[in-house]
Short mmCIF file of C-alpha atoms in Angstrom, two decimals:
data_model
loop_
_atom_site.label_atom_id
_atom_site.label_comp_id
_atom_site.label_asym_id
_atom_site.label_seq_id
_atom_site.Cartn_x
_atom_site.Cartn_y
_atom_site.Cartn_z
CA UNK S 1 -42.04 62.33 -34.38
CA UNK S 2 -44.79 64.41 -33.30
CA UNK S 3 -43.99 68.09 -33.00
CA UNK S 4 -43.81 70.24 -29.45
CA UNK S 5 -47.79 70.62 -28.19
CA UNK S 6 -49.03 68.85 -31.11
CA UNK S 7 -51.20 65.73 -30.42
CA UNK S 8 -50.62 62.31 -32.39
CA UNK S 9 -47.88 60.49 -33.97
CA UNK S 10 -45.71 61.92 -36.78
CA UNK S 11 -47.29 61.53 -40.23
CA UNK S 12 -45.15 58.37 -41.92
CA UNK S 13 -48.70 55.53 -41.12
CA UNK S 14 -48.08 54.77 -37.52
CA UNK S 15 -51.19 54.83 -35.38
CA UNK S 16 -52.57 57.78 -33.48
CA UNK S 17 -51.60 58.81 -29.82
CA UNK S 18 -54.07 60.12 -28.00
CA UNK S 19 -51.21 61.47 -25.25
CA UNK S 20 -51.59 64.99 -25.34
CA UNK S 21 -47.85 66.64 -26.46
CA UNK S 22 -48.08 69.21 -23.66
CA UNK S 23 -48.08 66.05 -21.00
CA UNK S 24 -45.33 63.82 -22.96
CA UNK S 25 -42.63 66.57 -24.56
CA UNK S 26 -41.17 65.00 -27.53
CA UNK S 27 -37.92 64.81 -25.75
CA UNK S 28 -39.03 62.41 -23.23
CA UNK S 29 -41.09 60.34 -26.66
CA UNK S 30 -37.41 60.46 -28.19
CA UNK S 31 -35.59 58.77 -24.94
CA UNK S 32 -38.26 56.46 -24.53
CA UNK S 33 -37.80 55.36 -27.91
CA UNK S 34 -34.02 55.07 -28.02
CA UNK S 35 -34.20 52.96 -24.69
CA UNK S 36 -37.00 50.21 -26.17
CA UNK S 37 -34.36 50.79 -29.49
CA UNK S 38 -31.37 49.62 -27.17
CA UNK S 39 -33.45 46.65 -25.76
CA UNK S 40 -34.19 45.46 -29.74
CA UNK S 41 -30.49 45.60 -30.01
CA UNK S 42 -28.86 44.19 -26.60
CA UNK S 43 -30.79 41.31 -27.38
CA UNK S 44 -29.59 40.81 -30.91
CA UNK S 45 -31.76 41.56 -33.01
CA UNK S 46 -31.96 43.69 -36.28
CA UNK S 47 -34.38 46.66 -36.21
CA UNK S 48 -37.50 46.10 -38.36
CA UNK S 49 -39.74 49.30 -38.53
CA UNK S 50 -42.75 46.52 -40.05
CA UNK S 51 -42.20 44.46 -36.86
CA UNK S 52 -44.43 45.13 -34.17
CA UNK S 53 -43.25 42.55 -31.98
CA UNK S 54 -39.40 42.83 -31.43
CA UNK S 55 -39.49 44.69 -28.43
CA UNK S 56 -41.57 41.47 -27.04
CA UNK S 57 -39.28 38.96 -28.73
CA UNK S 58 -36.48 40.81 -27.28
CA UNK S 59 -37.38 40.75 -23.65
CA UNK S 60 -38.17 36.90 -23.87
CA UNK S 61 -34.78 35.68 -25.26
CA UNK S 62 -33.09 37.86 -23.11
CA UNK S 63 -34.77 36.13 -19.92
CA UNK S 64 -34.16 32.87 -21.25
CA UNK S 65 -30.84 33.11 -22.72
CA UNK S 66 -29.03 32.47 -19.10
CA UNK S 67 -30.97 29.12 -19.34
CA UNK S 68 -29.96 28.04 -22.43
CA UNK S 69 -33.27 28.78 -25.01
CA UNK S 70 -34.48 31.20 -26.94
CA UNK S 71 -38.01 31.65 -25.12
CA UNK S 72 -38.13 31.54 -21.43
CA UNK S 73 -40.91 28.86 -20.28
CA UNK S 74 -41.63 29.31 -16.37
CA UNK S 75 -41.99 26.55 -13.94
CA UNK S 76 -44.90 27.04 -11.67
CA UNK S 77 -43.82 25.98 -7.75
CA UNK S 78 -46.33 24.59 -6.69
CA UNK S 79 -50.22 25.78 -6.89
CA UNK S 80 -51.29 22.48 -8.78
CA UNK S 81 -53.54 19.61 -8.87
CA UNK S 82 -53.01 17.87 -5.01
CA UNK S 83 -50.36 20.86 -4.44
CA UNK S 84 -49.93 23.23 -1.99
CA UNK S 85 -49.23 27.12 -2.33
CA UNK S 86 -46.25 27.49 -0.80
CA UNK S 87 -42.65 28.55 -2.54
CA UNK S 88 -40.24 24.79 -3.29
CA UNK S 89 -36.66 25.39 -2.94
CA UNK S 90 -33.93 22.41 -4.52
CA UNK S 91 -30.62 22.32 -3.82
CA UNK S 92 -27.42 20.66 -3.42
CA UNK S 93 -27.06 19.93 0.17
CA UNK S 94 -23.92 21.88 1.67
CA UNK S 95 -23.41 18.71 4.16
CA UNK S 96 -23.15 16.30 1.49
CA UNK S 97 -22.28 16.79 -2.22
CA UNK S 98 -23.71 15.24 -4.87
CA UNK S 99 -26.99 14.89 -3.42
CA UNK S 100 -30.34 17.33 -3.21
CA UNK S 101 -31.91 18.83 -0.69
CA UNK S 102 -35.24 20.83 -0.54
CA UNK S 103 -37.92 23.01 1.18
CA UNK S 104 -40.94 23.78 1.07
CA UNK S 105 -41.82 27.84 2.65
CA UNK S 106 -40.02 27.26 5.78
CA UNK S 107 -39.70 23.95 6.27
CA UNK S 108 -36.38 21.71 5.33
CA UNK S 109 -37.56 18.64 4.47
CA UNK S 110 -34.55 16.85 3.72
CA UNK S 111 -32.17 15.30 1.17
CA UNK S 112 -33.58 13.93 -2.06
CA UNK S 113 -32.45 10.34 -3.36
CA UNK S 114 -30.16 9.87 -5.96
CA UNK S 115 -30.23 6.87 -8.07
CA UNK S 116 -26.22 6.95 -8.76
CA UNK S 117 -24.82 8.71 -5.10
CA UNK S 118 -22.04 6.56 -3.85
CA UNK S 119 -21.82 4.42 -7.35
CA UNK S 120 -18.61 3.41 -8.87
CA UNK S 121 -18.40 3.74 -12.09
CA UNK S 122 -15.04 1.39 -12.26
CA UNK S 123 -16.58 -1.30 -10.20
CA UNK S 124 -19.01 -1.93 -12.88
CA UNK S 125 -21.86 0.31 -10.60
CA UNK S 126 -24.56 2.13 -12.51
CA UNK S 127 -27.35 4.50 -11.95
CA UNK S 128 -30.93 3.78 -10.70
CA UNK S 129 -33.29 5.28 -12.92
CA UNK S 130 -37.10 4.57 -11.32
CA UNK S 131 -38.53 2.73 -8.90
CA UNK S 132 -42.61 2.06 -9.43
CA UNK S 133 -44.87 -0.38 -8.24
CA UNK S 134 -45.93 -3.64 -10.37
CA UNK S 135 -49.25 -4.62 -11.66
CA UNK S 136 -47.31 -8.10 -9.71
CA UNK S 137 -47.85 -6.94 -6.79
CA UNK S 138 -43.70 -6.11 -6.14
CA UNK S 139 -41.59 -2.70 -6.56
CA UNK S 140 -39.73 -2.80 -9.79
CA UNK S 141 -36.02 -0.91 -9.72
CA UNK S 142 -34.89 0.14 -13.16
CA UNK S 143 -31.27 0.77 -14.10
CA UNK S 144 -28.43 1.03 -16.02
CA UNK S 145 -24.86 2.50 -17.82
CA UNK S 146 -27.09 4.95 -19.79
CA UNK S 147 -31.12 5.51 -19.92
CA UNK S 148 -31.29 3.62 -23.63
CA UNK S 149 -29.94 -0.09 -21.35
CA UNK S 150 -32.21 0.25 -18.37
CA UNK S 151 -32.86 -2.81 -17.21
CA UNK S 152 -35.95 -3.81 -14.52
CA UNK S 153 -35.42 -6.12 -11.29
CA UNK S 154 -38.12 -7.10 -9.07
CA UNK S 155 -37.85 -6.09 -5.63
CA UNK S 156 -38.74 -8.38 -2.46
CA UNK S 157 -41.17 -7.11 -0.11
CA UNK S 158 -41.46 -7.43 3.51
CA UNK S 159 -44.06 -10.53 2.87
CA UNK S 160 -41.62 -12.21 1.23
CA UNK S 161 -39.24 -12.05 3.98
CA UNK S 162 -42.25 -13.51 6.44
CA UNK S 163 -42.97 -15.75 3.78
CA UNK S 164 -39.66 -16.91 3.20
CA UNK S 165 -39.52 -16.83 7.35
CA UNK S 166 -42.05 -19.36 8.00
CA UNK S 167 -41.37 -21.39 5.30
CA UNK S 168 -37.26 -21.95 6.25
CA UNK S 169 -38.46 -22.71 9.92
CA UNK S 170 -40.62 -25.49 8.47
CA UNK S 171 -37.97 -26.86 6.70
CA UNK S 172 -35.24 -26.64 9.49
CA UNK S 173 -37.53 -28.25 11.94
CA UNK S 174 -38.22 -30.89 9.07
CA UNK S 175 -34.53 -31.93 8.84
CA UNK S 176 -33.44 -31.63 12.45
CA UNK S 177 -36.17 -34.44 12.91
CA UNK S 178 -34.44 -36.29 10.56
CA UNK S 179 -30.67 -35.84 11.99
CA UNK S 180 -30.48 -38.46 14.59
CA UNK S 181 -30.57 -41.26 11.74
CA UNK S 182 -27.39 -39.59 9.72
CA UNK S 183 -23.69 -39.52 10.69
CA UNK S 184 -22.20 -36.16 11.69
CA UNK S 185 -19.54 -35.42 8.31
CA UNK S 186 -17.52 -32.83 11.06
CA UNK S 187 -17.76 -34.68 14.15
CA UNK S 188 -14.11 -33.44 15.98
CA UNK S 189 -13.47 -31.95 13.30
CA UNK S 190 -10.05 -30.08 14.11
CA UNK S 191 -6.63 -28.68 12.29
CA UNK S 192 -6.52 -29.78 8.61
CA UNK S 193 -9.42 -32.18 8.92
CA UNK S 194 -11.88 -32.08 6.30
CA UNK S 195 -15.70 -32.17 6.69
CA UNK S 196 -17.50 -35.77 4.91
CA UNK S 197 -19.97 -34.99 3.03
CA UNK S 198 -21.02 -38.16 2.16
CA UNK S 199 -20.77 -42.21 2.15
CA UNK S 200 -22.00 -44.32 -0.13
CA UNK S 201 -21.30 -47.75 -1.82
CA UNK S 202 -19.83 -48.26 -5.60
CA UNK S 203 -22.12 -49.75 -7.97
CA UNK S 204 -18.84 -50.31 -9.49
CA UNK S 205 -16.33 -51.52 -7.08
CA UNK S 206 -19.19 -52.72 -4.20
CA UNK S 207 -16.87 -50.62 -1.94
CA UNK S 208 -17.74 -48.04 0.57
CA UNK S 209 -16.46 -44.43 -0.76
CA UNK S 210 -16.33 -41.10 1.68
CA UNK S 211 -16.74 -37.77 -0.08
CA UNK S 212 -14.99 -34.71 1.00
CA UNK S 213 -15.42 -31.20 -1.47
CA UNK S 214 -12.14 -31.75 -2.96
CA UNK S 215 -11.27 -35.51 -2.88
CA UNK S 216 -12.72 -39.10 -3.31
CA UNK S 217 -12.21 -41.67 -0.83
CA UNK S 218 -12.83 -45.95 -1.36
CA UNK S 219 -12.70 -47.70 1.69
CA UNK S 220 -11.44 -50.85 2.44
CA UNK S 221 -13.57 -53.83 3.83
CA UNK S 222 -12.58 -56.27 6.67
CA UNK S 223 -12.40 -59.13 4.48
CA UNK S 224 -9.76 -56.77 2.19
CA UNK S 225 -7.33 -56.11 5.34
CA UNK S 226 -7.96 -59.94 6.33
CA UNK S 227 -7.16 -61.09 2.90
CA UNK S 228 -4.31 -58.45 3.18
CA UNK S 229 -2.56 -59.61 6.29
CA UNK S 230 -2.39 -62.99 5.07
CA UNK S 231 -0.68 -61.62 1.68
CA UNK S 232 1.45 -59.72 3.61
CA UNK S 233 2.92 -62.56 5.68
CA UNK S 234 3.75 -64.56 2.83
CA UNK S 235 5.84 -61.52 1.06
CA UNK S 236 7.18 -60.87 4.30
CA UNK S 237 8.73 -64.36 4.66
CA UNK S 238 9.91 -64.61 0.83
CA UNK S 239 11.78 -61.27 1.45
CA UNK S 240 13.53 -62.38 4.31
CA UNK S 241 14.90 -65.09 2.89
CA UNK S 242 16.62 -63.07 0.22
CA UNK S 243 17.93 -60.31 2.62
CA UNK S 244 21.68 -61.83 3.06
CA UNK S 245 21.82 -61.88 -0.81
CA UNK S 246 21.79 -57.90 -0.52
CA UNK S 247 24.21 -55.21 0.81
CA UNK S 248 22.35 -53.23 3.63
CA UNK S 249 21.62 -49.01 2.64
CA UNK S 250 22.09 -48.38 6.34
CA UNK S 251 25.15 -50.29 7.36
CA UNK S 252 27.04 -47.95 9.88
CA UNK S 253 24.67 -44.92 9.33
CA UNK S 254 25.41 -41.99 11.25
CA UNK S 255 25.07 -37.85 11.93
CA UNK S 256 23.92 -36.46 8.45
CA UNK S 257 24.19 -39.98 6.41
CA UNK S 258 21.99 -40.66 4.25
CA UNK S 259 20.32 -44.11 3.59
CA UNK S 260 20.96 -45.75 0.23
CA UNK S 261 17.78 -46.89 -1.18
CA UNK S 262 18.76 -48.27 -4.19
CA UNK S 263 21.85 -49.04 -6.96
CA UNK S 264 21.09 -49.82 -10.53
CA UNK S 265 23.13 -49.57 -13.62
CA UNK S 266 21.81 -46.65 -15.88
CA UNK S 267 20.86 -48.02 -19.68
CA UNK S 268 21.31 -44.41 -21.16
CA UNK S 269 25.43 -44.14 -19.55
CA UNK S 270 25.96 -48.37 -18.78
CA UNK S 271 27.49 -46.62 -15.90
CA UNK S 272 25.88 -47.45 -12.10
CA UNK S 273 23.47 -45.27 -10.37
CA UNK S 274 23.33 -44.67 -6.41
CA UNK S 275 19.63 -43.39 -5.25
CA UNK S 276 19.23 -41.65 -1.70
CA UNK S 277 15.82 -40.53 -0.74
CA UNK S 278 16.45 -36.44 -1.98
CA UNK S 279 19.77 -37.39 -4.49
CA UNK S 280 20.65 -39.62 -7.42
CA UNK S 281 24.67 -39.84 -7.89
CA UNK S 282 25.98 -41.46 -11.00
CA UNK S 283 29.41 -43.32 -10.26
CA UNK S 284 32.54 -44.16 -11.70
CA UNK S 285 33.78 -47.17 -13.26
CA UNK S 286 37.00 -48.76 -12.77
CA UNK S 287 38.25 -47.52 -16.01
CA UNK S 288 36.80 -44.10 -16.02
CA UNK S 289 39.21 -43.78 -13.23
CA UNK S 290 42.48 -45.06 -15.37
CA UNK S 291 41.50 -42.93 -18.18
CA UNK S 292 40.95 -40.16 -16.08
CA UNK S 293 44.67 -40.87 -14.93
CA UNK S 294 46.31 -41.16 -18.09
CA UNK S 295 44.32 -37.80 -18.84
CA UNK S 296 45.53 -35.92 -15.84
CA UNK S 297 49.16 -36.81 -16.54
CA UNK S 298 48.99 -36.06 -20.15
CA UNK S 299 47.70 -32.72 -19.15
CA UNK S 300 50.29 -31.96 -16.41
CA UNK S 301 53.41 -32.67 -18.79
CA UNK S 302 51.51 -30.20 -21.07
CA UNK S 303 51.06 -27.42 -18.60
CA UNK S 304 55.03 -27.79 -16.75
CA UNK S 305 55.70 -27.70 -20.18
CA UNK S 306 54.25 -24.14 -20.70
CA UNK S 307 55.57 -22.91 -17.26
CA UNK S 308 58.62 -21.14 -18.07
CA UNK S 309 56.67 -18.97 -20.56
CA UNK S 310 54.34 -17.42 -17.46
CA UNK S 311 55.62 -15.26 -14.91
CA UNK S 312 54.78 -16.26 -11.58
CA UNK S 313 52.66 -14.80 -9.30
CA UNK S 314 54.41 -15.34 -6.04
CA UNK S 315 58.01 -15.27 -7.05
CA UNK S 316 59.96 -13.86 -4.12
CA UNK S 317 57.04 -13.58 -2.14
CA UNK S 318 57.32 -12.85 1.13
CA UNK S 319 56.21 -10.80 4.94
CA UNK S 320 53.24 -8.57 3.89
CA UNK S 321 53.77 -9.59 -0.01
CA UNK S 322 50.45 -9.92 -2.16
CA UNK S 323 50.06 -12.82 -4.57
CA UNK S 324 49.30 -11.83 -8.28
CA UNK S 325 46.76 -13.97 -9.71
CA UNK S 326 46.50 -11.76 -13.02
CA UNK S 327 48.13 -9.42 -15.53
CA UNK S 328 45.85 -7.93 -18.63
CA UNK S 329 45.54 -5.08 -20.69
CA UNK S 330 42.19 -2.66 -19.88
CA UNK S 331 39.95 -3.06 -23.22
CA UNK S 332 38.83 0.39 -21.47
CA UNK S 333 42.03 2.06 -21.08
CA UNK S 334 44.72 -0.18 -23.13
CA UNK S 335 46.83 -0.19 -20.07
CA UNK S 336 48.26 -2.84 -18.51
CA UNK S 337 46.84 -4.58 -14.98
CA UNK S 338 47.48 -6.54 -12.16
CA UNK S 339 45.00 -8.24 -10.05
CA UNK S 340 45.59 -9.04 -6.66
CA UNK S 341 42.43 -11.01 -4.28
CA UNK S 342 41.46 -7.74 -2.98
CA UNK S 343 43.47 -5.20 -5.26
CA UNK S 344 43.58 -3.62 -9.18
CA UNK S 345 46.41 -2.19 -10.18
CA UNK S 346 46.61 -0.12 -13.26
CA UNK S 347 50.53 0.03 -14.68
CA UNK S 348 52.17 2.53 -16.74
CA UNK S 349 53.27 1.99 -20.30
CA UNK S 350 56.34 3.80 -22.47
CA UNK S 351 55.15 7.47 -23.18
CA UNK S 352 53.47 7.65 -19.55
CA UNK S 353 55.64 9.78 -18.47
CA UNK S 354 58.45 11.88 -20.45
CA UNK S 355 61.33 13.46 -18.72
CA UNK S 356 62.46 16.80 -21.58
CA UNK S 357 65.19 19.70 -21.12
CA UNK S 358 64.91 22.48 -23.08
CA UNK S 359 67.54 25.60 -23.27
CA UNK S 360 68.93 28.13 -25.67
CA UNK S 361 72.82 30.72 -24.82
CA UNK S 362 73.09 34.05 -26.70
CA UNK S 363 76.07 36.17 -26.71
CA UNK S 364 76.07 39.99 -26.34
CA UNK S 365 71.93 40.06 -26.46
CA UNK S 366 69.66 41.89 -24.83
CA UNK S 367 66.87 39.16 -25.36
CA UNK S 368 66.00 35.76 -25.94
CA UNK S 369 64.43 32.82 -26.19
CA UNK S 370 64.15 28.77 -25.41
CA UNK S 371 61.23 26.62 -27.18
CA UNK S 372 60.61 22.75 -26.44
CA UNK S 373 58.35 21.12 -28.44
CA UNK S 374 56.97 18.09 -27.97
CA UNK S 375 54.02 15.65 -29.65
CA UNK S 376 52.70 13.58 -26.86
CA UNK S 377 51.36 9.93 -27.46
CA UNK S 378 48.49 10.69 -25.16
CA UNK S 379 46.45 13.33 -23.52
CA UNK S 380 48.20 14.25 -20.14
CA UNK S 381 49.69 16.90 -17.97
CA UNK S 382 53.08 18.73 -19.17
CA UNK S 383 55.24 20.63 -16.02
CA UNK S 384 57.52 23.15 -17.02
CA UNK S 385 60.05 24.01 -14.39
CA UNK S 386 62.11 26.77 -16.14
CA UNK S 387 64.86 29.87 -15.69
CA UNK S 388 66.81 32.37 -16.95
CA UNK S 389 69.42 34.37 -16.61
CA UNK S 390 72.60 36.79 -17.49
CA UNK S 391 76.04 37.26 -16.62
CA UNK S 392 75.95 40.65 -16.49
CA UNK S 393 74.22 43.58 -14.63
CA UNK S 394 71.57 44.36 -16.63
CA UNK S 395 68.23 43.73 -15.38
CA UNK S 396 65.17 41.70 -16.86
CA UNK S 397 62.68 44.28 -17.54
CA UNK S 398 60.20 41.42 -19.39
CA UNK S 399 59.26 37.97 -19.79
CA UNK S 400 56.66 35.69 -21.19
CA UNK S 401 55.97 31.77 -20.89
CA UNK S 402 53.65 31.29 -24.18
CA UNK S 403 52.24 28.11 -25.73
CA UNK S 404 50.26 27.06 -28.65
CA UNK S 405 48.62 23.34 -28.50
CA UNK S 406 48.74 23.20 -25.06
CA UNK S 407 46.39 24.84 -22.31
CA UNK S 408 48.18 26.65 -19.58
CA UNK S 409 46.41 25.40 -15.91
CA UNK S 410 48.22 27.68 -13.80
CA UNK S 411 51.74 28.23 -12.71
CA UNK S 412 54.26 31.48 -10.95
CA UNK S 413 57.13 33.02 -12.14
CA UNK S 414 59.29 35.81 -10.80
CA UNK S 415 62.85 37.61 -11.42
CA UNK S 416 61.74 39.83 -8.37
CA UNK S 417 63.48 42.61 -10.22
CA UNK S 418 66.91 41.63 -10.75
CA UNK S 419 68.64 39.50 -13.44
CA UNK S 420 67.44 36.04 -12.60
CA UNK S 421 64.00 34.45 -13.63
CA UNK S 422 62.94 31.33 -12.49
CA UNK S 423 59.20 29.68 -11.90
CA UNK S 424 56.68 26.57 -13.04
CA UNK S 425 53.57 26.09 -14.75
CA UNK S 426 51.29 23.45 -15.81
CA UNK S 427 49.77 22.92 -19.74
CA UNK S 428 46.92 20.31 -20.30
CA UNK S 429 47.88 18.68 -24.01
CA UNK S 430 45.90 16.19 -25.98
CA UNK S 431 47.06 13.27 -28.07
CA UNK S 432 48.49 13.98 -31.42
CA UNK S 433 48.80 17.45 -30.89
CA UNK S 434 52.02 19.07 -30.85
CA UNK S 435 52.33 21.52 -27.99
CA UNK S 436 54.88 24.52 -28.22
CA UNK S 437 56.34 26.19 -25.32
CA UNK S 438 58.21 28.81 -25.38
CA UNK S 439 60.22 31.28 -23.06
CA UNK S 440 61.19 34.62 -23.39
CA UNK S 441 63.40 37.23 -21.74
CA UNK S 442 63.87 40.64 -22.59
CA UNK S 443 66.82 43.05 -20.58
CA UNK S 444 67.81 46.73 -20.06
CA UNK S 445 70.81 46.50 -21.99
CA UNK S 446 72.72 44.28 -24.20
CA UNK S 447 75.10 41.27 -22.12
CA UNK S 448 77.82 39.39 -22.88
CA UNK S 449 75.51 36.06 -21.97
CA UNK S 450 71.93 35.18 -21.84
CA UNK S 451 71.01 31.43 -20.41
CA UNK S 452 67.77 30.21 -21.11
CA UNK S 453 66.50 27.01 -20.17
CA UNK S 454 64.19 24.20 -17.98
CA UNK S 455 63.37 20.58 -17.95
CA UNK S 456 59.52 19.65 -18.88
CA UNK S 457 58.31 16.89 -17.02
CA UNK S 458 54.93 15.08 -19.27
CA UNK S 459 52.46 12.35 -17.17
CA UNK S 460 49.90 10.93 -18.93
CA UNK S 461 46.20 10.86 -18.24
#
């Protein structure tokens, strides 16, 4: 660095200054060069004293870093060959998304267009990627999923609509002189009908045939409904002559009868068949009937002869008694049931409910205590009604209701002070598990008797 009022760069090979040191102070040449320093280093760079250039580098990749590059490339706007001046402004247009808008100076000049606004990708749409004029004479459109497919479709232009024009009025005027000699195919044409579109004759069948767009029509002659009639006179009189050898499928039809149209004897069951025009019914012989007889009684002896072991449903019934049409045992709950039309009923087995007393007498005590103990079956709901008591005058100064195996749910007890206890509580208790309950009394002084007792009352779940 160049020393205070001396001219020039310091001696280490860099180039001379010519900026006199009494009109740049070194301070100023030291911030200057700290700030193009910070510049080198903002934009990433590693200082390089043989490096003339960084500084430049520097500024260019930090203008074109917010674009994506490493060297910012401007865009002229405008100036060129066949180009105005004036400033170009693109945009997306704030009425309509998706689609670009632009200016030139001053002047909006309106929405660009996109070749994929509006497309749907799902639908199978794609994007338009140019539009150019043919050597052919015709607009050509290219597009396509991605720019490697495009594909290229000529576009009509307005002479080929006038083209197209003159040449279709031509043609209608052509045919409409030819319509008087040709039968109309939708002539009252109404409802289901369907429109002819043509008649011709078989080369086949020398028959006329009508043509509709789903079906195939040959027509008859005059000499086939001539030849037709007389046919039909003749069967007509050879059937009549057999009608009293057959049984009539209408004889006394009424209401919702139906006609018989036939009776055959089946060869898969030998057994005869009655045919209706919607029903076949297969009947019964003469000795499908006596079996079916000697079945039926066979089977009635064998059910009367089961009765007494079933209990019957309506024994006794009577006034606003219900019927039982069924007793089981739940696969759910292994209890049993009875079924009524409208009604379930779910009974109680042995061990449903339990009725237990429990008590314990001590002589010249001043405490004591009653236990029951009991191992239900099943899970259920164990009431303890229970008391206690003493001859004497001594009060009850404490008590206690405990359990083990059993849950307490609630309950109240009370000697209200004196020499009598009495109260209830519930206990929960599962099956298998023996539940212990026991009560005890404790009083001020020793009496001749101390009763202690209570009946538990157990209902299963």
């Amino acid at each position: 660095m160049p020393a205070t009022g001396t001219p020039g760069w310091a001696t280490d090979g860099d180039p001379a200054s010519t900026i006199p040191a009494t009109d740049f102070p070194a301070s100023h040449y030291n911030m200057l060069m700290a700030e193009v320093v910070q510049v080198i280093i903002d934009a990433g760079l590693t200082l390089d004293r043989s490096n003339w250039g960084q500084l430049s580098a520097a500024i260019q990749k930090m203008i074109a870093s917010p674009y994506g590059g490493a060297i910012f490339t401007p865009v002229q706007q405008g100036g060129g060959a066949d180009q105005t001046a004036d400033k170009v402004c693109i945009g997306n247009a704030s009425d309509i998304s998706g689609i670009l808008r632009y200016r030139v100076g001053s002047t909006d000049l309106g929405p660009l267009v996109s070749g994929n606004y509006g497309a749907v990708a799902s639908n199978g749409d794609v994007s338009v990627y140019s539009l150019y004029w043919s050597v052919s004479g015709r607009p050509m459109l290219g597009y396509g999923a991605t720019g490697a497919a495009i594909q290229w479709a000529p576009i009509a232009t307005y002479s080929d609509v006038t083209t197209e024009t003159s040449d279709r009025v031509a043609a209608v005027s052509a045919v409409q002189g030819q319509l008087p000699n040709y039968v109309s195919g939708i002539w009252y044409l109404s409802g289901g009908d369907q429109q002819v579109n043509g008649l011709t004759v078989s080369g086949n069948t020398g028959r006329p045939q009508v043509f509709t767009a789903t079906t195939d029509y040959t027509l008859a002659e005059y000499s086939d409904v001539t030849t037709e009639t007389s046919d039909r006179v003749a069967a007509v009189s050879a059937v009549q002559g057999q009608l009293p050898n057959y049984v009539s499928g209408i004889w006394y039809l009424s209401g919702a009868d139906q006609q018989v149209n036939g009776l055959t004897v089946s060869g898969n069951t030998g057994r005869p068949q009655v045919f209706t025009a919607t029903t076949d019914y297969t009947l019964a012989e003469y000795s499908d009937v006596t079996t079916e007889t000697s079945d039926r009684v066979a089977a009635v002896s064998a059910v009367q002869s089961q009765l007494p072991n079933y209990v019957s449903g309506i024994w006794a019934l009577s006034e606003s008694d219900v019927q039982v049409n069924g007793l089981t045992v739940s696969g759910n709950t292994g209890r049993p049931q009875v079924f009524t039309a409208t009604t379930l009923y779910e009974l109680a087995e042995a061990g449903d409910v339990s009725l237990m007393p429990f008590s314990a007498q001590f002589s010249d005590a001043s405490s004591g205590s009653a236990t029951l103990t009991f191992t239900p079956s099943k899970s259920g709901t164990l009431k303890i009604d229970y008391n206690a008591g003493t001859a004497g005058s001594a009060k009850m100064t404490d008590w206690e209701l405990s359990a083990t195996g059993a849950t307490n749910i609630g309950g109240a007890g009370n000697n209200a002070g004196s020499n009598l206890l009495a109260g209830s509580s519930l206990f929960s208790v599962t099956a298998g598990v023996t539940a212990t309950i026991t009560l005890s009394v404790t009083f001020s002084a020793s009496t001749t008797e101390v009763l202690i007792g209570g009946t538990a009352i157990f209902v299963a779940s």
